[in-house]
mmCIF file of C-alpha atoms in Angstrom:
data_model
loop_
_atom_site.group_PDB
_atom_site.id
_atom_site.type_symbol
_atom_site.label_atom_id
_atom_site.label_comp_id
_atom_site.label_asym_id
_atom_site.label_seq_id
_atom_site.Cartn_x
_atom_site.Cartn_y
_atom_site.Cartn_z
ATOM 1 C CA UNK W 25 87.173 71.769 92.962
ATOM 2 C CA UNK W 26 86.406 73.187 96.101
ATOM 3 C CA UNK W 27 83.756 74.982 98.313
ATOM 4 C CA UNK W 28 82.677 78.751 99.685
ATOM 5 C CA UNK W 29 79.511 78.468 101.639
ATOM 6 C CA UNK W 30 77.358 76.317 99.244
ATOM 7 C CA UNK W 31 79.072 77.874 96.308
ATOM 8 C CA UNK W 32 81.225 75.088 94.425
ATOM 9 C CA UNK W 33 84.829 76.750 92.985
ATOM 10 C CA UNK W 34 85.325 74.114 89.608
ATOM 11 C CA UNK W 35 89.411 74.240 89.955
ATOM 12 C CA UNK W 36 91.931 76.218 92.240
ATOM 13 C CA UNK W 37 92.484 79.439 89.951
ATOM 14 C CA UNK W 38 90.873 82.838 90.674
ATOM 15 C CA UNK W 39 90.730 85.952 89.350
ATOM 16 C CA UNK W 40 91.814 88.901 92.218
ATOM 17 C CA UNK W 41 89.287 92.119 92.539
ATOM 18 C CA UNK W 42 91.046 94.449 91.190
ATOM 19 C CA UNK W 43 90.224 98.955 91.483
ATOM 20 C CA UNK W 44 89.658 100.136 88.175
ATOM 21 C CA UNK W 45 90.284 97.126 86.519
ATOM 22 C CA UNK W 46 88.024 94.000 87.577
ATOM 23 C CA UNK W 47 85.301 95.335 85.992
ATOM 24 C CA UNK W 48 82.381 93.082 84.170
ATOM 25 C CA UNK W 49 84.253 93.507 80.868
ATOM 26 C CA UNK W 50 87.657 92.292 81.954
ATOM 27 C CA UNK W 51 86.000 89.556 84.601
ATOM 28 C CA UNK W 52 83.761 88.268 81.581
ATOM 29 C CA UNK W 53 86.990 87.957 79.502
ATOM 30 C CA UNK W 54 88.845 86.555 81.394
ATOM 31 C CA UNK W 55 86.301 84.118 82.914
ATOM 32 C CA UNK W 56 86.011 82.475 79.280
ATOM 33 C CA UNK W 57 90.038 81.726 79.572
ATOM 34 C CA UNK W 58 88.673 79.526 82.524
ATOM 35 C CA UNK W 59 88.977 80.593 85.940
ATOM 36 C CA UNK W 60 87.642 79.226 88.643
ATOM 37 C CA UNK W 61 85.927 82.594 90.380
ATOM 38 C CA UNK W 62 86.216 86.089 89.333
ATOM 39 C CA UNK W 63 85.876 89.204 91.973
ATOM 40 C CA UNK W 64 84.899 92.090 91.266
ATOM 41 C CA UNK W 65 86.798 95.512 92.029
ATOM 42 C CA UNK W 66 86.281 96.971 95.307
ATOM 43 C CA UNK W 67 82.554 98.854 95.157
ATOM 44 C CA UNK W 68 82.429 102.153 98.989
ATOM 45 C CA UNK W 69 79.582 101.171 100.976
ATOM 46 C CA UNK W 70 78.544 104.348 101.599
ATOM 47 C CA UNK W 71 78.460 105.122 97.812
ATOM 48 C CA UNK W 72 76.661 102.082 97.650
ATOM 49 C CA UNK W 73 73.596 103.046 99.957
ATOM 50 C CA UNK W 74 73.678 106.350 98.601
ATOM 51 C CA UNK W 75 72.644 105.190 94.892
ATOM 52 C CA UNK W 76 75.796 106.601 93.998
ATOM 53 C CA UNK W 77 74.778 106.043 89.683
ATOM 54 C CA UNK W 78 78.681 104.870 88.779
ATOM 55 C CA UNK W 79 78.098 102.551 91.960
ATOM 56 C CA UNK W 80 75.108 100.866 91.118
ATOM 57 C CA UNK W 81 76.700 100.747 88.008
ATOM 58 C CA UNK W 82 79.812 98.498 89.101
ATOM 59 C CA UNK W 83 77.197 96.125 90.872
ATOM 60 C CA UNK W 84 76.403 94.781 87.279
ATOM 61 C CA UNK W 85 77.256 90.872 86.977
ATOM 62 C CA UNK W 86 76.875 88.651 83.289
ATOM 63 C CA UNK W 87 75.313 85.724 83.781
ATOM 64 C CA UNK W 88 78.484 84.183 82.243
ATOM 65 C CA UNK W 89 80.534 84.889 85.260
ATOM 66 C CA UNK W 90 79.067 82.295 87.926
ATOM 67 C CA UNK W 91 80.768 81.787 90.709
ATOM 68 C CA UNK W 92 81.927 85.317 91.031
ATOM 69 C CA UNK W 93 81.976 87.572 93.938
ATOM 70 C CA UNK W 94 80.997 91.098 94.432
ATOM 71 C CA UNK W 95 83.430 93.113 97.223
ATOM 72 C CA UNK W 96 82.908 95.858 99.620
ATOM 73 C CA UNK W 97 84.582 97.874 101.880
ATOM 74 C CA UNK W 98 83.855 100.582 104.670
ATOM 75 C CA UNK W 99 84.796 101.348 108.440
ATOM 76 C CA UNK W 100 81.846 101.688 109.953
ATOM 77 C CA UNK W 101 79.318 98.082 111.218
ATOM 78 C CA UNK W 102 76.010 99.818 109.834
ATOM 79 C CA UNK W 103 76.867 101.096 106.419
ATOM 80 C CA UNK W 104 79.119 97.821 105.616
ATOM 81 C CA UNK W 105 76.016 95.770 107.062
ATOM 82 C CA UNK W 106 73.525 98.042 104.458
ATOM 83 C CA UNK W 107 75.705 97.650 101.797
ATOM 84 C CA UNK W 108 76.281 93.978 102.238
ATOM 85 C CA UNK W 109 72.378 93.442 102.487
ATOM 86 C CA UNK W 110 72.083 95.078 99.546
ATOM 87 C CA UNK W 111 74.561 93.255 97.313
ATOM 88 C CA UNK W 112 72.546 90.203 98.942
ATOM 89 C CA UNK W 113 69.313 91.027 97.771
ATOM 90 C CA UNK W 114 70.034 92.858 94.964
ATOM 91 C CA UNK W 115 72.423 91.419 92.771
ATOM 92 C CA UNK W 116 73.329 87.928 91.440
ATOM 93 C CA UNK W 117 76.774 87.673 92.667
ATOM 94 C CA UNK W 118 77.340 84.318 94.242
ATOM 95 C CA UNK W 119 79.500 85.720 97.403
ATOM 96 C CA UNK W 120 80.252 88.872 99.415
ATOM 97 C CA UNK W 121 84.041 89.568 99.895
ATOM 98 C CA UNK W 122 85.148 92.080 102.472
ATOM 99 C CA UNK W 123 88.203 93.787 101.731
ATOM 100 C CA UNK W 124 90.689 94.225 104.336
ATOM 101 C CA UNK W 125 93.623 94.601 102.178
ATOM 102 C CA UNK W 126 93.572 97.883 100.142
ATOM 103 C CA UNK W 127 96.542 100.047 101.482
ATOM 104 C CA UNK W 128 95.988 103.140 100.089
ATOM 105 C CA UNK W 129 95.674 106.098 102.308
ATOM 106 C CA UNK W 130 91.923 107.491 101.002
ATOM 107 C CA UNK W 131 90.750 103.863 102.292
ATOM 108 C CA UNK W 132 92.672 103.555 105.321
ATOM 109 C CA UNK W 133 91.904 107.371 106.672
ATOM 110 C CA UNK W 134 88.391 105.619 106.148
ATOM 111 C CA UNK W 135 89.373 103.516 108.971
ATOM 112 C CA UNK W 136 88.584 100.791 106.253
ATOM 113 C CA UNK W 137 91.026 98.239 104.017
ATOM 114 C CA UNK W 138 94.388 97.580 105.444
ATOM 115 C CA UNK W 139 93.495 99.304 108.817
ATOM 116 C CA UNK W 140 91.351 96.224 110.058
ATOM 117 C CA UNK W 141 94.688 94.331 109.545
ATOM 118 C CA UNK W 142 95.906 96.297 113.097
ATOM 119 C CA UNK W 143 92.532 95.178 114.955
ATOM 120 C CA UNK W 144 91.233 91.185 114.946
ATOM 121 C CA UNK W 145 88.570 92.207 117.538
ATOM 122 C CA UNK W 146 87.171 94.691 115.078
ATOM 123 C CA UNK W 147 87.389 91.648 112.014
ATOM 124 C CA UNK W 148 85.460 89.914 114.592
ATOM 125 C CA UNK W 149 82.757 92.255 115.283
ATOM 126 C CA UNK W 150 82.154 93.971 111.453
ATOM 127 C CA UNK W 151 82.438 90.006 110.111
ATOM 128 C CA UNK W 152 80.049 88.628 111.879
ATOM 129 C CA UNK W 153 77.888 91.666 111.978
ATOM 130 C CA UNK W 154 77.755 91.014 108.192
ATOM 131 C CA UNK W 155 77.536 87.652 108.471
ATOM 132 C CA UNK W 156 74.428 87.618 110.597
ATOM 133 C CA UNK W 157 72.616 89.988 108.220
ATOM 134 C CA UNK W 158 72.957 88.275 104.645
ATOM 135 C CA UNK W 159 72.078 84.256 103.016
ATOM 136 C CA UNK W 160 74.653 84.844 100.574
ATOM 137 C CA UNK W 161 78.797 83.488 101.883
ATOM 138 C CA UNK W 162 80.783 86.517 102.967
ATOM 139 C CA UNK W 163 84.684 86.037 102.384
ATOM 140 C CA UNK W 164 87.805 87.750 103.311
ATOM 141 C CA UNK W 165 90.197 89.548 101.464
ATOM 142 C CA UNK W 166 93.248 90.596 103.689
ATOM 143 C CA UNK W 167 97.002 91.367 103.464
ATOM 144 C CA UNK W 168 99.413 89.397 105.833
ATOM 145 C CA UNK W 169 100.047 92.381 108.396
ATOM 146 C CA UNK W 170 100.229 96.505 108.393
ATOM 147 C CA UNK W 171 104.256 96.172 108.648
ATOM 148 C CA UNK W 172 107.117 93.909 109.489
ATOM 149 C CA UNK W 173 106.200 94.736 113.414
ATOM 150 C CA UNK W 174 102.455 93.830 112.962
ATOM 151 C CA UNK W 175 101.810 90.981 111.207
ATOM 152 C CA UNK W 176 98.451 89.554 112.628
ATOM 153 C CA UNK W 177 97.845 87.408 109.949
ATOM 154 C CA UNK W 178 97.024 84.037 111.625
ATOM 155 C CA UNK W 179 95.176 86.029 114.518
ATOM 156 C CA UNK W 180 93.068 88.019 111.747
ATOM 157 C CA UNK W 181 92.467 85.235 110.024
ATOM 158 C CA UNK W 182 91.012 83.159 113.032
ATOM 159 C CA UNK W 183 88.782 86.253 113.918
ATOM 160 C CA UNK W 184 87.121 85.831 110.407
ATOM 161 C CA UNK W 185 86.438 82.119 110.686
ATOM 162 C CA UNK W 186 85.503 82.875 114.290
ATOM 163 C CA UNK W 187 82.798 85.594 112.974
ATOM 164 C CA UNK W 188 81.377 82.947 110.298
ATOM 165 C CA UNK W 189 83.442 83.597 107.286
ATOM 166 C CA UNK W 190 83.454 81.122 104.464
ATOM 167 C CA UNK W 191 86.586 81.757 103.235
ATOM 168 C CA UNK W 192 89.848 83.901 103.454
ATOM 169 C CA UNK W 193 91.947 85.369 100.752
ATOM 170 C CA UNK W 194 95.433 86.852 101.302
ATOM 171 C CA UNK W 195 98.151 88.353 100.042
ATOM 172 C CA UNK W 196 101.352 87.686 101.013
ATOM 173 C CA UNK W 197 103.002 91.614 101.713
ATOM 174 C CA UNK W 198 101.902 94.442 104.349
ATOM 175 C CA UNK W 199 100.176 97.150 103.949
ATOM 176 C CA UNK W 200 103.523 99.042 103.881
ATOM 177 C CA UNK W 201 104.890 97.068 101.165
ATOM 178 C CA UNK W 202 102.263 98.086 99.002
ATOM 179 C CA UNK W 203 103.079 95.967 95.815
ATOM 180 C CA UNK W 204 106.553 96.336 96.257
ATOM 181 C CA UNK W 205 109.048 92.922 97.430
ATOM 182 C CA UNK W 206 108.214 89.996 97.721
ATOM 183 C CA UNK W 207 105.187 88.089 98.727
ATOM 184 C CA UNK W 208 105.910 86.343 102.307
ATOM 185 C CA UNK W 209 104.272 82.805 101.243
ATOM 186 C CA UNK W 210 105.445 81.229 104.958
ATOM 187 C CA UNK W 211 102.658 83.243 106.351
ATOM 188 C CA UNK W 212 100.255 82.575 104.162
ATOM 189 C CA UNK W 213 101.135 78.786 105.070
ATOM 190 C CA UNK W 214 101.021 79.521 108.533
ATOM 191 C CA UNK W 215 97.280 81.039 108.102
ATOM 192 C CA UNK W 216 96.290 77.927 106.178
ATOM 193 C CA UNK W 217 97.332 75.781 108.907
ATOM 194 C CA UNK W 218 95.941 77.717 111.477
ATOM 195 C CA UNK W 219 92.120 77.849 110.185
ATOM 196 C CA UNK W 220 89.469 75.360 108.907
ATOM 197 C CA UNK W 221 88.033 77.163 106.084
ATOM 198 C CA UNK W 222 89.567 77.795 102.658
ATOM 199 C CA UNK W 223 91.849 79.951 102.188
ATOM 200 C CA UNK W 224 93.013 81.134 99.199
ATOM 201 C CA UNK W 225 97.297 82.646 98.169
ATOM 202 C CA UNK W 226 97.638 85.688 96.644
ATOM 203 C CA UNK W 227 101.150 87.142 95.707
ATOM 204 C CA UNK W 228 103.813 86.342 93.169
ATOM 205 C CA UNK W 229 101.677 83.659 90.866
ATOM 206 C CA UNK W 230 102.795 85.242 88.054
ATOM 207 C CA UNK W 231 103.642 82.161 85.995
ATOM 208 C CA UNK W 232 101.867 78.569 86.095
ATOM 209 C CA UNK W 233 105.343 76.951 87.539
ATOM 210 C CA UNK W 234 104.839 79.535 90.591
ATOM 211 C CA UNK W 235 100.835 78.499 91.094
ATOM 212 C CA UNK W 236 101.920 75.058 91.501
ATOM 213 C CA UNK W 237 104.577 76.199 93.766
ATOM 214 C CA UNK W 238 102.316 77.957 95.913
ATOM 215 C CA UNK W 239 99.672 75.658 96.113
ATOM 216 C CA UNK W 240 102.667 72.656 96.929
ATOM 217 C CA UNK W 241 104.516 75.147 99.657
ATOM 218 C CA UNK W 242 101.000 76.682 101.565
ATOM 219 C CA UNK W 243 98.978 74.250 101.270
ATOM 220 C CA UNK W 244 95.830 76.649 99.890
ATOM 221 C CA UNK W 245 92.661 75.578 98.344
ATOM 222 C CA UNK W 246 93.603 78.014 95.619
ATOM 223 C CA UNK W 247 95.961 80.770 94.228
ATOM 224 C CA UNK W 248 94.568 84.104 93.326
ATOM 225 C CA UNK W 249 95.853 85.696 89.887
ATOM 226 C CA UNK W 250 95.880 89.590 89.927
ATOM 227 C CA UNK W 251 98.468 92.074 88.106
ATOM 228 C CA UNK W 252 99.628 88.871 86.007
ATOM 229 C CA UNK W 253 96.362 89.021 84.196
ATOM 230 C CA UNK W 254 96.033 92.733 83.026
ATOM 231 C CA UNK W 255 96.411 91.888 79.415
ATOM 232 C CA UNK W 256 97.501 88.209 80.022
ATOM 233 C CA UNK W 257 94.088 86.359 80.359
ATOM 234 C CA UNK W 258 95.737 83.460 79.564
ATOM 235 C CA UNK W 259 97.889 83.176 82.553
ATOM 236 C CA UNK W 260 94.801 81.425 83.506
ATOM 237 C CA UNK W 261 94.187 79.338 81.236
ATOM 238 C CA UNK W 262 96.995 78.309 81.005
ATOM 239 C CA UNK W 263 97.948 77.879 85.013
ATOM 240 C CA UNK W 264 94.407 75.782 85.087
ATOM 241 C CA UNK W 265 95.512 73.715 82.614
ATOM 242 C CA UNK W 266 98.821 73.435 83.954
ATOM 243 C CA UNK W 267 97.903 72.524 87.286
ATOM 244 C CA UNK W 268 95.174 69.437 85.927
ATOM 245 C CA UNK W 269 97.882 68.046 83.515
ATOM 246 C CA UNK W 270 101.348 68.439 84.045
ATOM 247 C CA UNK W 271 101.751 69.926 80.520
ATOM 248 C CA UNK W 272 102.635 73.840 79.923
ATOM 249 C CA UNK W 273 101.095 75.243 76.898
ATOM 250 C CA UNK W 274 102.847 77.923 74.846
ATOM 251 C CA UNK W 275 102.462 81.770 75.424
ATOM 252 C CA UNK W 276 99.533 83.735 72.673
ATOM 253 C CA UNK W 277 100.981 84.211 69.779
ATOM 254 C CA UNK W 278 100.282 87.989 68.254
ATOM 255 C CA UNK W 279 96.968 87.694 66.122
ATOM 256 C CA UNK W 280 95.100 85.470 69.339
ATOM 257 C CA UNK W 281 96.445 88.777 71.455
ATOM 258 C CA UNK W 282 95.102 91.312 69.156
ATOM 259 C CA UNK W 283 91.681 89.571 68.953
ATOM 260 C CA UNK W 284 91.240 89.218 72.761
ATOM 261 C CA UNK W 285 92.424 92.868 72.779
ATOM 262 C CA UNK W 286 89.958 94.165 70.887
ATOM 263 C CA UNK W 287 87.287 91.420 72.109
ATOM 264 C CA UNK W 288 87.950 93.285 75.343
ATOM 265 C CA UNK W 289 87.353 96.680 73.692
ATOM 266 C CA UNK W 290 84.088 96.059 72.782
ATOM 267 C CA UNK W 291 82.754 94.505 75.881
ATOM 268 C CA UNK W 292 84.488 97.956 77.662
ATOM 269 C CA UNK W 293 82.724 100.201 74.874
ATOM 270 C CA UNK W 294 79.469 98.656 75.842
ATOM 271 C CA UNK W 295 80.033 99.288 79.107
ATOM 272 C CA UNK W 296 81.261 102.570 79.667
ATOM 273 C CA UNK W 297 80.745 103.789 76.115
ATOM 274 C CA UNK W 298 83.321 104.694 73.385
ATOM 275 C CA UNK W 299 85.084 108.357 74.947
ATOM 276 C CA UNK W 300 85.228 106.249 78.512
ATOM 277 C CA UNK W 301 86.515 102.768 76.910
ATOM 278 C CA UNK W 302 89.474 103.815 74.635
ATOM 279 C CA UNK W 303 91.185 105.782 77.950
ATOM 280 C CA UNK W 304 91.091 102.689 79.599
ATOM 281 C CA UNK W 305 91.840 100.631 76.893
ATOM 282 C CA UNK W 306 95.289 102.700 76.242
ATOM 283 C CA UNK W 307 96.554 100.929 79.400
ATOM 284 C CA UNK W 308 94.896 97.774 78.729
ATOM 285 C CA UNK W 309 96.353 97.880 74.855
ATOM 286 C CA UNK W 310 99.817 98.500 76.166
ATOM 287 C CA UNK W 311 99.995 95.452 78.980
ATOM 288 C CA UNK W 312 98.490 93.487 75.995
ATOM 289 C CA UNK W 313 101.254 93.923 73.689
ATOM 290 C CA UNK W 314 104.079 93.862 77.047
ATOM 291 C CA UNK W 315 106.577 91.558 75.961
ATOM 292 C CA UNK W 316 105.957 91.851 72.379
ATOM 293 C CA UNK W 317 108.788 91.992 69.959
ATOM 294 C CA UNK W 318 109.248 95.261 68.564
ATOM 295 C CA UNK W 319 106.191 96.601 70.592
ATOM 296 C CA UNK W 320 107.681 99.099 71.890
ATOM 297 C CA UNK W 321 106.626 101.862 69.634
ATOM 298 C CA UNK W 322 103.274 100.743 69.363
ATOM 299 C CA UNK W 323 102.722 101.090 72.964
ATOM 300 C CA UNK W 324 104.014 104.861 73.069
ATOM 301 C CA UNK W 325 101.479 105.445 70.056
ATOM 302 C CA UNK W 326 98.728 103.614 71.394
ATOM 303 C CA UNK W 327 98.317 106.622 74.560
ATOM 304 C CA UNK W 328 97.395 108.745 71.728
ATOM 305 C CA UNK W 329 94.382 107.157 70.756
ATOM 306 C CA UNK W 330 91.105 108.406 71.208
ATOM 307 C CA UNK W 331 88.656 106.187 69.341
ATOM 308 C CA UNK W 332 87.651 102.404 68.343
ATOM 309 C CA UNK W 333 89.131 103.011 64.950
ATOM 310 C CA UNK W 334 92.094 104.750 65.910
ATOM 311 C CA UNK W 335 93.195 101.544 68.067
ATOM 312 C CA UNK W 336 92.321 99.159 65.220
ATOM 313 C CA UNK W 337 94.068 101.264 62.833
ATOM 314 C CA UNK W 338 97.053 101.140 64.717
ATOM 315 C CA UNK W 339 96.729 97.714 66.062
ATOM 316 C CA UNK W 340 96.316 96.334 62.257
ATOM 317 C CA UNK W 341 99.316 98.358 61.215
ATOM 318 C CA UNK W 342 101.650 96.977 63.967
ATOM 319 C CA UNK W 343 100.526 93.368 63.034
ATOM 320 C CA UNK W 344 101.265 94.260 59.095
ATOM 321 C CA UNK W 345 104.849 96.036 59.858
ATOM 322 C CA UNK W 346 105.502 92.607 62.243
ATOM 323 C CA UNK W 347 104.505 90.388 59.156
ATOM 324 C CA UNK W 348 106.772 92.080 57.077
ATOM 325 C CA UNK W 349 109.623 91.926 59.322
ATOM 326 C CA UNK W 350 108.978 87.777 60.245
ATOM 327 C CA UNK W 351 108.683 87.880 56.194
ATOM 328 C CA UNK W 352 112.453 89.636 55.516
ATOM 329 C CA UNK W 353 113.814 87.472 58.243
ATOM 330 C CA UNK W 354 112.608 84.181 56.546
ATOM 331 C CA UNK W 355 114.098 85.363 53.373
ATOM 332 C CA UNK W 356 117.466 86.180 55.068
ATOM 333 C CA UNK W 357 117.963 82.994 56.589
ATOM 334 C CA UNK W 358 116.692 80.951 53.114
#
């Protein structure tokens, strides 16, 4: 357990915001598999303070999600200051996050994101500006450095503890890296030692052996779980459990995949309604059933489906034609 602000974190695993894919249907799954926090995917604050309808819509938090935290991002002091006031008073999200991280190029020619990562002075002033205008913790989401010349990390990250955040998440690569290489974990030590306030490692924890590894070679409060989770909830699960016992539980087996699968579905179909749902649930499906023996075919057929029933029809097939084969091979080897 540890602390943002007054907000108390129950174990050292949290879920990463995530564009287009943190959304309350995927946080509220994968919060039941046990994670510490969820974040929410990245919400424009001028969209925000513009009633933007899809915007307003994102906002939306279950009640099931606590501690969870809503982010924003923008380049300019007033509109990030509206929009943080408004998540403050308007929403039940335990925490603001900031993003300073997002590297691609409609965010950064916004002079938001990754660009702050070239600037601590500006971190200092748009932090605290935000700071200074809401009750609820603000937080820090930020990449190591724009580039291999200009990695500020340890400067950046002093700014935001300087400006009153209560917390710091980063990733491990630059901006330039994208989500390419490897995750530079030294630096995220280095930040760690350098500051007071949690911070939490992001990059490469894509197995509970690596979380622990992390968490042993930085030093961080926590480790923050992001690609490794799109169709894996149990990464977390099992990387909490891992980390509190010692003992590594075994991977889903099929049928516990398919029902989280389509558990998922129907949260996303209540969101976003059916048409909306099953064309996000085609990449969802697919990352599901990654790894799967014999999936293969499955996936290619599941980016033609168009409704609820077409998924389950398909899904239920694929589970009967893998029966059959576990079946034959049984009776081969009797």
């Amino acid at each position: 357990m540890f602390k943002i602000g007054n907000v108390e974190i129950p174990n050292r695993v949290v879920l990463a915001p995530m564009a287009g894919i943190s959304n309350v249907a995927f946080r509220k799954t994968v919060k039941e598999f046990g994670a510490g926090m969820v974040c929410a995917e990245m919400i424009s604050d001028k969209a925000l303070i513009t009633n933007n309808k899809r915007t307003l819509k994102m906002l939306e938090v279950d009640e099931t999600e606590h501690p969870m935290s809503l982010q924003i991002f923008g380049g300019e002091k007033d509109t990030l200051v509206e929009a943080a006031k408004y998540v403050d008073k308007h929403t039940n999200a335990d925490i603001i996050d900031i993003n300073m991280g997002c590297p691609v190029n409609k965010v950064i020619r916004c002079e938001a994101g990754a660009r702050w990562l070239l600037d601590p002075d500006k971190i200092y002033e748009m932090v605290s500006a935000v700071v200074e205008a809401v009750e609820k913790p603000v937080t820090c989401k930020m990449r190591i450095g724009w580039d291999e010349e200009h990695i500020y990390a340890v400067e950046n990250a002093k700014a935001a503890e300087r400006a009153g955040a209560a917390a710091i998440a980063i990733h491990g690569r630059t901006r330039v890296q994208m989500y390419e290489g490897k995750a530079n974990w030294d630096v995220i030590r280095q930040v760690k030692e350098a500051v007071n306030i949690p911070v939490i490692g992001n990059g490469d924890v894509t197995t509970p052996e690596l979380a622990k590894k992390m968490l042993d070679e930085t030093g961080v409060d926590a480790v923050m779980i992001g690609r490794a989770s799109q169709g894996n909830p149990w990464i977390i699960y099992r990387t909490v459990h891992y980390l509190e016992t010692g003992e590594l539980l075994d991977e889903p087996s099929l049928d516990e995949k398919i029902d989280v699968l389509t558990l998922h579905m129907d949260r996303l179909i209540d969101l976003k309604g059916e048409k909306t749902a099953i064309m996000e649930m085609r990449k969802h499906a697919s990352w599901y059933l990654r790894n799967v023996k014999g999936g293969g075919q499955v996936r290619r057929q599941i980016n033609t489906v168009e409704t609820r029933r077409d998924l389950i029809q398909l899904l239920t097939q694929f589970k009967r034609d893998m029966e059959l084969r576990d079946n034959k091979q049984t009776e081969i080897l009797v």
